[in-house]
mmCIF file of C-alpha atoms in Angstrom:
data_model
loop_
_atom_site.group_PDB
_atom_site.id
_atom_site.type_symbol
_atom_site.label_atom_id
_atom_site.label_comp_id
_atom_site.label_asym_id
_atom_site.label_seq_id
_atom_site.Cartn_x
_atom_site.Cartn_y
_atom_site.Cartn_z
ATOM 1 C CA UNK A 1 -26.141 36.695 11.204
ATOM 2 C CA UNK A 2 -25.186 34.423 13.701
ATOM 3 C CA UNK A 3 -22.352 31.718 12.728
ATOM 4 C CA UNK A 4 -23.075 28.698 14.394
ATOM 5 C CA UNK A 5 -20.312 26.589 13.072
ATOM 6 C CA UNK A 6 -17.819 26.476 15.698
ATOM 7 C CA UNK A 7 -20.391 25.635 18.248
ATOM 8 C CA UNK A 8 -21.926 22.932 16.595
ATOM 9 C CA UNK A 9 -18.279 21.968 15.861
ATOM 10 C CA UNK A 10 -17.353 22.115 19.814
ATOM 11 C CA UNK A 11 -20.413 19.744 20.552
ATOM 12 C CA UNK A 12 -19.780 17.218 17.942
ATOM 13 C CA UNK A 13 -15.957 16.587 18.936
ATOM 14 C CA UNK A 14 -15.218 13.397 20.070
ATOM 15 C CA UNK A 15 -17.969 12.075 18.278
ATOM 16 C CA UNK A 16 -20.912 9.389 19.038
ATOM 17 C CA UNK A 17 -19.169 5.891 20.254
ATOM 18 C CA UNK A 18 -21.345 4.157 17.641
ATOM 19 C CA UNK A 19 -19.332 6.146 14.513
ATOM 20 C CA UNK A 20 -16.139 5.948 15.887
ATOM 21 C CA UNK A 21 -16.403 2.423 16.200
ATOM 22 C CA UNK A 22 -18.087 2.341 12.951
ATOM 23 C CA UNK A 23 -15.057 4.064 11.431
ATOM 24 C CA UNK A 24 -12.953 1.535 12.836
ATOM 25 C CA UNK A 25 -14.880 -1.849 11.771
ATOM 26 C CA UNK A 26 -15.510 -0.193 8.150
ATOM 27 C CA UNK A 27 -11.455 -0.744 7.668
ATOM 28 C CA UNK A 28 -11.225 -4.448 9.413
ATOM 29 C CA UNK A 29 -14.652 -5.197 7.208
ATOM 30 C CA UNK A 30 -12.530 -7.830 5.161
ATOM 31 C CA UNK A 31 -10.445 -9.925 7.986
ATOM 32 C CA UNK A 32 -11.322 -13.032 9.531
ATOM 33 C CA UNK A 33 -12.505 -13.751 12.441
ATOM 34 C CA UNK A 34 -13.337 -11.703 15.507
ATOM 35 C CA UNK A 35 -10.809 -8.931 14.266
ATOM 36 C CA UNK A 36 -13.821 -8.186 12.183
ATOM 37 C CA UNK A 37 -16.588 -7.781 14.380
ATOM 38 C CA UNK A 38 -15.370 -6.668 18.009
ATOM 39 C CA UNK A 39 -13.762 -3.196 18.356
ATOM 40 C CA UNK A 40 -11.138 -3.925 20.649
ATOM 41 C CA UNK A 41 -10.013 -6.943 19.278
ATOM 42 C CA UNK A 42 -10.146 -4.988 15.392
ATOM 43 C CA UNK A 43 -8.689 -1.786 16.632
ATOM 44 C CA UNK A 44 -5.211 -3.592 17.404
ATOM 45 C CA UNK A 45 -4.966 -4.902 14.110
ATOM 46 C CA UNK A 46 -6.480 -1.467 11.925
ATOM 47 C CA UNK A 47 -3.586 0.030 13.862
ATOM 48 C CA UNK A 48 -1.180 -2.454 12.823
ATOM 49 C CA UNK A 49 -2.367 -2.050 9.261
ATOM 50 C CA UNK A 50 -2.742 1.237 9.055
ATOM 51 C CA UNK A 51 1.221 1.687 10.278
ATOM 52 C CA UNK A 52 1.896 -0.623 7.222
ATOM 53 C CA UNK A 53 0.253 1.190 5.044
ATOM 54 C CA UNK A 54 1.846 4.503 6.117
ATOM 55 C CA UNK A 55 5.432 2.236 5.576
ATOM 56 C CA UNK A 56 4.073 0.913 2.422
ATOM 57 C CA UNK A 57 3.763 4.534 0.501
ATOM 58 C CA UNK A 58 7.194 4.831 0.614
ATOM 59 C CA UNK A 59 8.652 1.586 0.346
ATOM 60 C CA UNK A 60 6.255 1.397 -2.898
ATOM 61 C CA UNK A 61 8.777 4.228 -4.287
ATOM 62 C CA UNK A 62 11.413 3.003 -3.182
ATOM 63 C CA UNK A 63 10.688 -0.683 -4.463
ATOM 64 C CA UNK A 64 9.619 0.649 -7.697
ATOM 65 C CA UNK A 65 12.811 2.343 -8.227
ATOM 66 C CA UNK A 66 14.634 -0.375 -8.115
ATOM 67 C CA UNK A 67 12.876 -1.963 -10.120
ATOM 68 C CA UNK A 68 13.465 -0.029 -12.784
ATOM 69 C CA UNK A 69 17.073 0.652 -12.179
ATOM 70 C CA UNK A 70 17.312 -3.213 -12.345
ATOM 71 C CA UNK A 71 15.771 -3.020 -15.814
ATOM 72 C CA UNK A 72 17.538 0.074 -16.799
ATOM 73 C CA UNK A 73 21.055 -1.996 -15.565
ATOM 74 C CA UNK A 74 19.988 -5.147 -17.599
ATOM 75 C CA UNK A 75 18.896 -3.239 -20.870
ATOM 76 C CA UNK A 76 21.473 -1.220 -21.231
ATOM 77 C CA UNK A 77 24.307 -3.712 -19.743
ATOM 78 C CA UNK A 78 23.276 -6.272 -22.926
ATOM 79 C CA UNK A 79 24.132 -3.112 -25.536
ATOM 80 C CA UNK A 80 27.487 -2.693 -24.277
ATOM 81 C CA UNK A 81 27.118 0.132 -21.630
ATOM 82 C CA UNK A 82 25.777 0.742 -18.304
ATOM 83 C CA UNK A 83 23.205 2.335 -16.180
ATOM 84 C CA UNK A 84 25.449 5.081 -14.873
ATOM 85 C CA UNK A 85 26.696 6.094 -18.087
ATOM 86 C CA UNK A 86 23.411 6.294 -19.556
ATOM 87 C CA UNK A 87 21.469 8.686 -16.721
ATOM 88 C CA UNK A 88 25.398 11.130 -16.570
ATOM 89 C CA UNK A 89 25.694 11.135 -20.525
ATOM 90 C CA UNK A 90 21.619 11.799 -21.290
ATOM 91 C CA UNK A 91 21.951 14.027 -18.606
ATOM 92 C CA UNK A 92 24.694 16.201 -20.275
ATOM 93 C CA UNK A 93 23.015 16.115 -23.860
ATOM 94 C CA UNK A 94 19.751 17.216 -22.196
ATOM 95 C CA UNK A 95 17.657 14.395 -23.121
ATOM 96 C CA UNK A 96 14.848 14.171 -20.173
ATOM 97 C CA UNK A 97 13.677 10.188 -19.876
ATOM 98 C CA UNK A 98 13.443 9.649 -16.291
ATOM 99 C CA UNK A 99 13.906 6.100 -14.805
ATOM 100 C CA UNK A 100 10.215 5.377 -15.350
ATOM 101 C CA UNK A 101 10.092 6.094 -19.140
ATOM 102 C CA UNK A 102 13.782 4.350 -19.717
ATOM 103 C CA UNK A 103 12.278 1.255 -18.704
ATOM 104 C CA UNK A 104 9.569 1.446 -20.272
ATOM 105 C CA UNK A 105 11.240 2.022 -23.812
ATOM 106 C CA UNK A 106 14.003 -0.952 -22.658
ATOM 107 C CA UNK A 107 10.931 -2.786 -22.665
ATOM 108 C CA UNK A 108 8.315 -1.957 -25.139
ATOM 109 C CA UNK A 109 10.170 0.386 -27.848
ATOM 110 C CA UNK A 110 13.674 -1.503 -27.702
ATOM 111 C CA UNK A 111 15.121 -0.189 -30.901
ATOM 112 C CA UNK A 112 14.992 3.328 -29.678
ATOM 113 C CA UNK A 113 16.141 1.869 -25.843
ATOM 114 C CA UNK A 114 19.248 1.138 -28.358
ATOM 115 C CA UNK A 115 19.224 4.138 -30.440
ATOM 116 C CA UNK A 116 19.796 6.379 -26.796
ATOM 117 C CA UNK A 117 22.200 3.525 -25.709
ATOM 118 C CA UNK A 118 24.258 3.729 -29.089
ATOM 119 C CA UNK A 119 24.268 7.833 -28.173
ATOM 120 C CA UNK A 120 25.179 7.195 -24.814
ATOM 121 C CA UNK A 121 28.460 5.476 -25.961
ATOM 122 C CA UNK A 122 29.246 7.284 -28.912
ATOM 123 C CA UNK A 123 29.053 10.435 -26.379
ATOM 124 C CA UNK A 124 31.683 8.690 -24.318
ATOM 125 C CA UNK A 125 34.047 7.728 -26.850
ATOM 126 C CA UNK A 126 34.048 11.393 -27.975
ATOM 127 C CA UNK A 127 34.544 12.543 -24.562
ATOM 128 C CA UNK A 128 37.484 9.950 -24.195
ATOM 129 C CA UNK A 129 36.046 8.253 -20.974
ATOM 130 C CA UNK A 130 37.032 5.003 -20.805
ATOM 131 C CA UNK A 131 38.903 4.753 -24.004
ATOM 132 C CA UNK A 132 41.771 4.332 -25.248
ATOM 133 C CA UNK A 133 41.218 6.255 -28.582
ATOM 134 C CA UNK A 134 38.907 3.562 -29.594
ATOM 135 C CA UNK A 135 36.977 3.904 -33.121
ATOM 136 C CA UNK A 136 33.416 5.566 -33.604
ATOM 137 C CA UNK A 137 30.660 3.445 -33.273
ATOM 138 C CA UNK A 138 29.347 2.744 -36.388
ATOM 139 C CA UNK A 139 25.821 4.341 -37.642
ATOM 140 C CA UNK A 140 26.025 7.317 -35.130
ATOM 141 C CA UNK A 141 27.247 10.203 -36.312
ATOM 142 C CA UNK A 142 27.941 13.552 -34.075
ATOM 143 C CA UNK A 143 28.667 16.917 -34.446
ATOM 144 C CA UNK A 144 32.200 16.900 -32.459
ATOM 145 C CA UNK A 145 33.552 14.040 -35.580
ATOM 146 C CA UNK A 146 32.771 16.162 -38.344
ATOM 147 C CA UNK B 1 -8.923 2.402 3.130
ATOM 148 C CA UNK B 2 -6.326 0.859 1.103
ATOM 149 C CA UNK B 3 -6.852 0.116 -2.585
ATOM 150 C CA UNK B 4 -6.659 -3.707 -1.503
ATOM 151 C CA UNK B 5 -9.813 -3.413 0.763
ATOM 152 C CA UNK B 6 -11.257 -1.162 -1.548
ATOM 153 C CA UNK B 7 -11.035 -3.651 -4.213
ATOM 154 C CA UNK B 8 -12.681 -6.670 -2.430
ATOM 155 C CA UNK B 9 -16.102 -5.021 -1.987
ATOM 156 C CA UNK B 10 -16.220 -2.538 -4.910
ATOM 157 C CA UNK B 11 -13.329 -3.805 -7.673
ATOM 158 C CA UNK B 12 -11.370 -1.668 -9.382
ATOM 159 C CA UNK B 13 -10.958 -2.205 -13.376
ATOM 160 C CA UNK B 14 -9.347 -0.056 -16.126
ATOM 161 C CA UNK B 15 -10.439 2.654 -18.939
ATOM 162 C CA UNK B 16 -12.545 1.034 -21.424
ATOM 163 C CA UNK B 17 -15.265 2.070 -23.831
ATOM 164 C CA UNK B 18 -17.455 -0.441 -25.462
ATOM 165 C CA UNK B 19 -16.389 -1.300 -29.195
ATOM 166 C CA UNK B 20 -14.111 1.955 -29.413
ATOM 167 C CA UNK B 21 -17.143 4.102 -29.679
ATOM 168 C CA UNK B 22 -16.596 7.419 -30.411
ATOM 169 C CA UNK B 23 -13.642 6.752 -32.525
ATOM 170 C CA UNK B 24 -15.445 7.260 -35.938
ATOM 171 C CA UNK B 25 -18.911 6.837 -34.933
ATOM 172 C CA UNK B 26 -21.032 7.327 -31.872
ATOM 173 C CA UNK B 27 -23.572 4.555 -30.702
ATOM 174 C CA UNK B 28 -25.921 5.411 -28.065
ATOM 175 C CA UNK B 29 -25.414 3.345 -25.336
ATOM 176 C CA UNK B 30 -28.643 4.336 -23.169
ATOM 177 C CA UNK B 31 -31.529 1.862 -24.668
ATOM 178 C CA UNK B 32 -34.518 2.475 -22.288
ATOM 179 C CA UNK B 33 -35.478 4.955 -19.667
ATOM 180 C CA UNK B 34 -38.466 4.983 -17.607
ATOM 181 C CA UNK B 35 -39.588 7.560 -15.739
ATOM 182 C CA UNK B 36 -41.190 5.855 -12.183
ATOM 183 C CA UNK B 37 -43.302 8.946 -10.484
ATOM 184 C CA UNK B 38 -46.747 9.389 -8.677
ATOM 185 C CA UNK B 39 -49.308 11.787 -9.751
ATOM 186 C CA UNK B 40 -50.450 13.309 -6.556
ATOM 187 C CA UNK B 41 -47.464 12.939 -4.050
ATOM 188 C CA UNK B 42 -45.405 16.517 -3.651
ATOM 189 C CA UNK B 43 -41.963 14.350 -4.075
ATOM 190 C CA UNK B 44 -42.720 13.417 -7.487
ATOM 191 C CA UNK B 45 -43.511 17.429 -8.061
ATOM 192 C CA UNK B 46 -40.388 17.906 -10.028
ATOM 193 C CA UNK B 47 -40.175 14.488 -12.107
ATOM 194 C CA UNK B 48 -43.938 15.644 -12.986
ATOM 195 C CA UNK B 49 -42.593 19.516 -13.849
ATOM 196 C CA UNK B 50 -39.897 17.586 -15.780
ATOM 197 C CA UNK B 51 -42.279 15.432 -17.983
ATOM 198 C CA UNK B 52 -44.509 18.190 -18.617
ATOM 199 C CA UNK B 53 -41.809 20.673 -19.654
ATOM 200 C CA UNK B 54 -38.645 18.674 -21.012
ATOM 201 C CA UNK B 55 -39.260 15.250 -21.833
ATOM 202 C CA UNK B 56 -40.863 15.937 -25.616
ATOM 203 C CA UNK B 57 -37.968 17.696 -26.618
ATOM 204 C CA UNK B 58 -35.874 15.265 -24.526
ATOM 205 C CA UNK B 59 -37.002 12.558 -26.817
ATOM 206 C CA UNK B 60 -37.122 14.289 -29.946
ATOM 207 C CA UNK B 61 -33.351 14.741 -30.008
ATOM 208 C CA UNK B 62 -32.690 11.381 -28.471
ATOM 209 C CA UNK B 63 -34.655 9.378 -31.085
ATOM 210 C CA UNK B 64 -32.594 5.956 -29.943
ATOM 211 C CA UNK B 65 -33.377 6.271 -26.686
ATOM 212 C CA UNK B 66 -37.330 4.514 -26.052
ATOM 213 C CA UNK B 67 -38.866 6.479 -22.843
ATOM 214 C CA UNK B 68 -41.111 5.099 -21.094
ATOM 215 C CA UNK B 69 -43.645 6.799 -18.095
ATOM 216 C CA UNK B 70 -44.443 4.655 -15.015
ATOM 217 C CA UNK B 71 -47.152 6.596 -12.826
ATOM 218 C CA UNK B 72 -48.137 4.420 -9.463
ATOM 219 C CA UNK B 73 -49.552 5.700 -6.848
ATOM 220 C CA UNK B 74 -47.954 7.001 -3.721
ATOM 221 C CA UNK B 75 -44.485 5.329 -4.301
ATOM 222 C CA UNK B 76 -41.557 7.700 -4.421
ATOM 223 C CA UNK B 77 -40.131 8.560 -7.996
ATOM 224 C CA UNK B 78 -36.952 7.259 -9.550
ATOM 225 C CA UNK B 79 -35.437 6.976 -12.858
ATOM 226 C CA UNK B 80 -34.288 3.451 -14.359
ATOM 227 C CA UNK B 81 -31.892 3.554 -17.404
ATOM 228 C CA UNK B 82 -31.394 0.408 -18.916
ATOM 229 C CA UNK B 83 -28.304 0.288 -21.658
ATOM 230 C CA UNK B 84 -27.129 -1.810 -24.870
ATOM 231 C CA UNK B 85 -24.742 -4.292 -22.543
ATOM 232 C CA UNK B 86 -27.678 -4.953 -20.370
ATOM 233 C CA UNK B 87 -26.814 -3.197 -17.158
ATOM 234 C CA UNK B 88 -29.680 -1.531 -15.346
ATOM 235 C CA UNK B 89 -29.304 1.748 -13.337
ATOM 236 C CA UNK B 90 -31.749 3.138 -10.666
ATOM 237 C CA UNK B 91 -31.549 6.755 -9.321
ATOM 238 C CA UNK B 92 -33.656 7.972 -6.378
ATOM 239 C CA UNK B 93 -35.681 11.580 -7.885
ATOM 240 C CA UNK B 94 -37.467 11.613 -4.641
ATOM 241 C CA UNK B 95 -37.773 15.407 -4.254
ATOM 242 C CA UNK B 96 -36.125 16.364 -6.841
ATOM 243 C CA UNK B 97 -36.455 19.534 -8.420
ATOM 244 C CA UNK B 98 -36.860 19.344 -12.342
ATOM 245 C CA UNK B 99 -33.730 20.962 -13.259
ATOM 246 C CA UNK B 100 -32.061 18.265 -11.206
ATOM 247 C CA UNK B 101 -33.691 15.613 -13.056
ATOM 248 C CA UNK B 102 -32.751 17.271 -16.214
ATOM 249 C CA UNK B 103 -28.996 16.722 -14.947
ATOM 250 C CA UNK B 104 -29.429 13.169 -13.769
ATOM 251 C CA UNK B 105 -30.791 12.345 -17.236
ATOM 252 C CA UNK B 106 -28.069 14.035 -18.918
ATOM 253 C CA UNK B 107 -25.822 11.968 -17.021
ATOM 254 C CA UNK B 108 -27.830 8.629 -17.822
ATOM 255 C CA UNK B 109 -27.649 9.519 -21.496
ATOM 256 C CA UNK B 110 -24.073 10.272 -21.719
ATOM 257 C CA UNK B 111 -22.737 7.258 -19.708
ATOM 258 C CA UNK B 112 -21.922 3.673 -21.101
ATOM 259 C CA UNK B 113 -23.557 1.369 -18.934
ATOM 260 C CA UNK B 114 -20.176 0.083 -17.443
ATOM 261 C CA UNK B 115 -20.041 -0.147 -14.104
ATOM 262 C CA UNK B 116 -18.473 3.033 -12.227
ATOM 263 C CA UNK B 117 -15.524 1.422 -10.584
ATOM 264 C CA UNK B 118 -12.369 2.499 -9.050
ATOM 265 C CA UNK B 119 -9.981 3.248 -12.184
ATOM 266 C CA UNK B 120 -6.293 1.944 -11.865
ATOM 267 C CA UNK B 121 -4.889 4.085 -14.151
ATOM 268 C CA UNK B 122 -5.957 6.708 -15.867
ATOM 269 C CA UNK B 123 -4.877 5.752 -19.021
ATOM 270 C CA UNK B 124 -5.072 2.646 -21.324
ATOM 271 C CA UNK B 125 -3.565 1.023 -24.756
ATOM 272 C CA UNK B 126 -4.251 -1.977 -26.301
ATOM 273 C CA UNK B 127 -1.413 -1.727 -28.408
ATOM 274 C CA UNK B 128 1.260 -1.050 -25.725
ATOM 275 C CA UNK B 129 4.011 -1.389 -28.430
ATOM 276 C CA UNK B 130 4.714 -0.130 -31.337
ATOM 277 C CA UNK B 131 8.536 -1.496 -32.230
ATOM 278 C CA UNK B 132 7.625 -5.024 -30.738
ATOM 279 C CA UNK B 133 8.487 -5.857 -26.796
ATOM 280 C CA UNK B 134 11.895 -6.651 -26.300
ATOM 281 C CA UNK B 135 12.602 -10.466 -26.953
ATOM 282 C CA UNK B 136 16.312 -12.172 -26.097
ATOM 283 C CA UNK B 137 16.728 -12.180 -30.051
ATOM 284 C CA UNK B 138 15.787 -8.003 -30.077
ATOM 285 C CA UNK B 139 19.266 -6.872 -29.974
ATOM 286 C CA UNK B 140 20.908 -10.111 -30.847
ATOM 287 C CA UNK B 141 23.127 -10.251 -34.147
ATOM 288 C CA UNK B 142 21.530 -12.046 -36.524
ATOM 289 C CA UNK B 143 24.474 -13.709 -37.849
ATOM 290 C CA UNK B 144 22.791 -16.677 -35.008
ATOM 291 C CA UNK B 145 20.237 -17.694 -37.202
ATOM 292 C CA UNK B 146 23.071 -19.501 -39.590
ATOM 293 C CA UNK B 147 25.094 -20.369 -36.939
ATOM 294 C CA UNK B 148 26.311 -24.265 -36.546
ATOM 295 C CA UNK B 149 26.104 -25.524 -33.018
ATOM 296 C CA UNK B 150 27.892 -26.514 -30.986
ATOM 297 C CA UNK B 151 29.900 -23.288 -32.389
ATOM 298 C CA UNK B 152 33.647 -23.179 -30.163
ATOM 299 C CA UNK B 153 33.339 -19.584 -30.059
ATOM 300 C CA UNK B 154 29.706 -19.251 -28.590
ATOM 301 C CA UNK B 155 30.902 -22.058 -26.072
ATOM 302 C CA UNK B 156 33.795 -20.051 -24.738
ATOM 303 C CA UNK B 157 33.835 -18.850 -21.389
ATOM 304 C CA UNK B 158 32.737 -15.604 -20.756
ATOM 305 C CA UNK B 159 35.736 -13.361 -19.670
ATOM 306 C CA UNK B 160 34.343 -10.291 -16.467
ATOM 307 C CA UNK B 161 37.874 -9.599 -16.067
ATOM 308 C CA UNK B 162 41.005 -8.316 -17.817
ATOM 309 C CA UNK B 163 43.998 -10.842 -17.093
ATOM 310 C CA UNK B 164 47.130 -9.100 -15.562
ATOM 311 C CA UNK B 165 48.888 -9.444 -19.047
ATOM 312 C CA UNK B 166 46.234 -7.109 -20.506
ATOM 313 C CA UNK B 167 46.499 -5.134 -17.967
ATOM 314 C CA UNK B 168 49.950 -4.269 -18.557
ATOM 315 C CA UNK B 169 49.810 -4.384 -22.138
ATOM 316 C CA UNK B 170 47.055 -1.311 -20.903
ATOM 317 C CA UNK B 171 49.625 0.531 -19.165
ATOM 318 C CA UNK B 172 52.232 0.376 -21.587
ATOM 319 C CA UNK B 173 49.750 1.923 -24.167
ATOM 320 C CA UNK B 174 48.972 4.461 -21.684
ATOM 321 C CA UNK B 175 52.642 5.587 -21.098
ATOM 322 C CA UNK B 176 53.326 5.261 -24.736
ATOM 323 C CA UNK B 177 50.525 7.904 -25.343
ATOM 324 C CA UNK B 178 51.658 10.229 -22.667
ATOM 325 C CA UNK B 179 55.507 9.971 -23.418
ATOM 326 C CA UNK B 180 54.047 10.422 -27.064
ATOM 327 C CA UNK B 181 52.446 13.654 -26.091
ATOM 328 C CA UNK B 182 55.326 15.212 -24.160
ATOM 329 C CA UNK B 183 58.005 14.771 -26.496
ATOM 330 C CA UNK B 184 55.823 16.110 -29.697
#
């Protein structure tokens, strides 16, 4: 048997100048101008994307969380509480929404957005954070008041 | 390629199926197919196998689905599907064996004559909601609805900060509490 693999691979390094500009032109198909058609004048600017994009994959997660901690801040802000005591206190009770799903629910299933945000500060009032031995919020009951 | 390049030549859309089929009943979606082969060329060998063999019982258990046979001379075969939302597909059988063909008409019968597209997600909902989105009235107390405006205490500035005489009132509490505890 003769494996000719890494031979063939050897030879076909580099690649023919026609592909590799090929490769290049097939990601500047969509500008304007001569950016499109002429390699050298394209290859500056597929560069220049391409570092973007490379920035962009984080800064899209990094955008997105905010996002949602902005919505998570606003929704739970309006019921009386706030983002960091919602994330520590569902934390502690074990309930696992992460930011995506929070927002979400503050947005499309707001009466349960409430019902976790009526936990949240029933939780703290039985802890005593924050409180100075204020009353129960009314309609939750927990197992440390009975 | 970025999705944004992507999506200028070959668009991107999300999960559909046409009239929620499937959920309750099943309507074939494949209308037509015609098989395009020549009789004496060696790349039509397999559509030919295939017709001879497969395509009786292919249209006995497909009884929606009208077949029709194309034979022209020395052109190269290919199968054309042509389905209820009037999209037309053409695939290349051009020395093909017949078990091959037997796939690629599998996979013309089962598909829905959208086009294949990049997907955006991977999931999709009409109904994105079930409680209702969130309004400015969702967590308001309805007590508004029969309010009279202008209403003095809706008016009222908002107060971000306790004043310095609530603030000691605070304290006081506090040390009444602890000076509470210590003595008991």
């Amino acid at each position: 048997m003769v494996i000719t693999s890494p031979t063939l691979f050897a030879r076909a390094r580099g690649g023919d100048r026609f592909w590799k500009r090929r490769r290049i032109l097939s990601l500047s198909a969509h500008y304007f101008g001569r950016k499109k058609n002429c390699y050298s004048i394209a290859i500056k600017y597929v560069n220049r994307a391409l570092r973007y994009s490379t920035i962009a994959r984080r800064q899209k997660k990094l955008d997105l969380r905010a996002l949602w901690k902005a919505r998570i801040t606003g929704g739970s802000e309006e019921l009386g509480t706030s983002y960091n005591s919602m994330k520590y206190t569902l934390n502690d009770i074990g309930i696992g929404l992460d930011h995506k799903i929070l927002q979400n629910m503050a947005i499309w299933e707001p009466r349960t957005f409430r019902g976790l945000a009526l936990l949240t500060k029933a939780k703290e009032t039985e802890k005593g954070l924050n409180s100075l031995d204020g009353p129960s919020v009314s309609g939750v009951v927990t197992r440390g008041m009975l | 390629m970025t999705s944004h390049t992507w999506n200028l030549f070959w668009g991107s859309s999300f999960v559909r199926t046409p009239l929620r089929n499937g959920v309750g009943r099943y309507v074939q979606q494949l209308q037509r197919v015609t098989f395009k082969f020549c009789k004496t060329h060696g790349g039509s060998q397999g559509m030919r196998e295939f017709i001879e063999k497969d395509l009786v019982d292919f249209a006995k258990v497909n009884p929606g689905v009208v077949v029709y046979l194309k034979p022209r001379r020395h052109r190269s075969p290919c199968l054309k599907a042509e389905y209820l939302n009037g999209e037309e597909e053409y695939i290349s059988a051009h020395n093909l064996s017949s078990s091959d063909i037997k796939k690629w008409v599998e996979y013309l019968r089962m598909r829905s004559g959208n086009p294949v597209e990049r997907l955006r997600k991977y999931q999709h909902t009409d109904h994105p909601s079930i409680q209702g989105p969130w309004t400015p009235w969702t967590h308001r107390d309805p007590e508004i609805n029969v309010t009279e405006f202008p209403s003095e205490k809706l008016s009222a500035a908002h107060v971000t900060e306790k004043t310095a005489t609530e603030q000691v009132i605070e304290l006081f509490e506090k040390q009444k509490i602890a000076s509470g505890s210590n003595t008991s």
